[in-house]
Coordinates of C-alpha atoms in Angstrom, one line a residue:
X1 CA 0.0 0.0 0.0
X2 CA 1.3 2.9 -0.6
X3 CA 1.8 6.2 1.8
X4 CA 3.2 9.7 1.6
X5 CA 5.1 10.4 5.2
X6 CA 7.3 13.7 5.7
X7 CA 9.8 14.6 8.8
X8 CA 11.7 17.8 9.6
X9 CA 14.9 18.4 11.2
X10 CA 16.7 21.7 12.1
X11 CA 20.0 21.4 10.8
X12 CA 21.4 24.6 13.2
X13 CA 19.7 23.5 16.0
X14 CA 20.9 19.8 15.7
X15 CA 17.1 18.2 16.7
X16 CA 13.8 17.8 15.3
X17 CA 11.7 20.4 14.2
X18 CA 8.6 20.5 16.5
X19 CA 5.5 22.4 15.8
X20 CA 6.1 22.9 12.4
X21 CA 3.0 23.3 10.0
X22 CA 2.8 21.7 6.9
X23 CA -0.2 22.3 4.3
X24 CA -0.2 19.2 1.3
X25 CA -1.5 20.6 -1.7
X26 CA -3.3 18.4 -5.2
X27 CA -1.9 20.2 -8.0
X28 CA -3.9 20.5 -11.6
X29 CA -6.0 23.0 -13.0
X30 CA -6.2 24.5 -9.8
X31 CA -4.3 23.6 -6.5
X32 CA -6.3 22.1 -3.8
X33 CA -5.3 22.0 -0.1
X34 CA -5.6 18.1 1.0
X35 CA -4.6 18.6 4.9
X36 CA -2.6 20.8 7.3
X37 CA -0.9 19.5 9.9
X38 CA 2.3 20.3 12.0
X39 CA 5.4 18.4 13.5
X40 CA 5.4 16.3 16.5
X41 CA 8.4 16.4 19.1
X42 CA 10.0 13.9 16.7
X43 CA 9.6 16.4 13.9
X44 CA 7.3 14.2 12.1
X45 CA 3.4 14.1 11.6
X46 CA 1.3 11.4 13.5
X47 CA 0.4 9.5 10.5
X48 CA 1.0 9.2 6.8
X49 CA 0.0 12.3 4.9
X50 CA -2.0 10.0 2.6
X51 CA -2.4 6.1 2.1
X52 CA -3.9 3.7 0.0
X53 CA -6.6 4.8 -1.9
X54 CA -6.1 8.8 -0.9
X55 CA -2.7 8.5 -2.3
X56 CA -3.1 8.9 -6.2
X57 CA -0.2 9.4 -9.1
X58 CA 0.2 13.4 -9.8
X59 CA 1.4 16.5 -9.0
X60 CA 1.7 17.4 -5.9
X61 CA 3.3 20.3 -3.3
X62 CA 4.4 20.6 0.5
X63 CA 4.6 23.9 1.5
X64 CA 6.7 24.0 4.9
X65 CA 5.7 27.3 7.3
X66 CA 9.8 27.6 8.0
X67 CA 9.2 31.2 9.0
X68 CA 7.2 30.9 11.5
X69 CA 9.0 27.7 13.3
X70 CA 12.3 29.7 12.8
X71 CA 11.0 32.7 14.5
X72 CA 9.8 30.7 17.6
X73 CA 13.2 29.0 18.0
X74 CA 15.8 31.6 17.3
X75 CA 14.8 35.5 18.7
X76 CA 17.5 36.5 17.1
X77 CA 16.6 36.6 13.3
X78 CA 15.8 39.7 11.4
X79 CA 12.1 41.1 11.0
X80 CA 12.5 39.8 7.2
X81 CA 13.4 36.3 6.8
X82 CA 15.8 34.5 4.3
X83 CA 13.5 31.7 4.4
X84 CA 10.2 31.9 5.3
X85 CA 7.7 29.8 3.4
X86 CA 9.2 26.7 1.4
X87 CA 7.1 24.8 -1.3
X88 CA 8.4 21.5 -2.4
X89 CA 6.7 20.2 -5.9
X90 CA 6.9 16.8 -6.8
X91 CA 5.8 14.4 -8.1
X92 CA 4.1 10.8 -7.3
X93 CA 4.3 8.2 -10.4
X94 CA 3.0 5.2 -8.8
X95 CA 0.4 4.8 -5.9
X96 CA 1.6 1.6 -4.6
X97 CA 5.0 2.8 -3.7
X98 CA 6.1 4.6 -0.3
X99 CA 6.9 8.4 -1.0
X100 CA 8.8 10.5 2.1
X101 CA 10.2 13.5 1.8
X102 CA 12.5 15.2 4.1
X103 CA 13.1 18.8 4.8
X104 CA 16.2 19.5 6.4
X105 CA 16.2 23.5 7.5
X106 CA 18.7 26.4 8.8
X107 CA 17.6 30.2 9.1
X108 CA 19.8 30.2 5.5
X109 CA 19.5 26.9 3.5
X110 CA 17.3 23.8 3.4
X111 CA 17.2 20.5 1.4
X112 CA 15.2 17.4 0.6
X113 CA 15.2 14.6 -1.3
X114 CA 13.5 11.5 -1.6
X115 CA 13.9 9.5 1.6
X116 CA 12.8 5.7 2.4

């Protein structure tokens, strides 16, 4: 069956990020918002973003609310951030397979890739 599952980690901090919010968007014609949720203490949601017969092969996009999570951890950042919000488009060729992807974030720099 397969699942879309995300996690992420602040780089500069060295730990998970927690309380981070994370909206999953259907792209096509127009873009529809499937679900928001935010990061646990582990830096990962409670469950898989989508599954089995929710999970179907497109477009889609993750747009990670960086910003705001930044701003809670580190006072110290400028009024105007570097990074604030950070859409990830990609996309899902087969159903059946297990998609995760990753965010790892800094104040300056993030990256992702398909994980396992």
């Amino acid at each position: 069956m397969g699942r879309l599952t995300t996690h992420v980690l602040d780089t500069a901090a060295g730990r998970p990020a927690a309380g981070l919010k994370i909206d999953l968007y259907r792209l096509g014609p127009d873009a529809v918002l499937v679900k928001s949720v935010a990061t646990n203490a582990d830096g990962r949601v409670d469950g898989p973003l989508l599954e089995g017969a929710a999970l179907e092969e497109g477009n889609y996009e993750l747009v990670f609310h960086a910003g705001d999570y930044l701003r809670g951890v580190n006072g110290a950042l400028p009024s105007t951030l570097f990074l604030d919000v950070i859409p990830i488009r990609f996309g899902i060729a087969s159903a059946s397979e297990h998609y995760h992807v990753p965010l790892l974030i800094s104040p300056y720099g993030y990256s992702t890739y398909r994980g396992s």
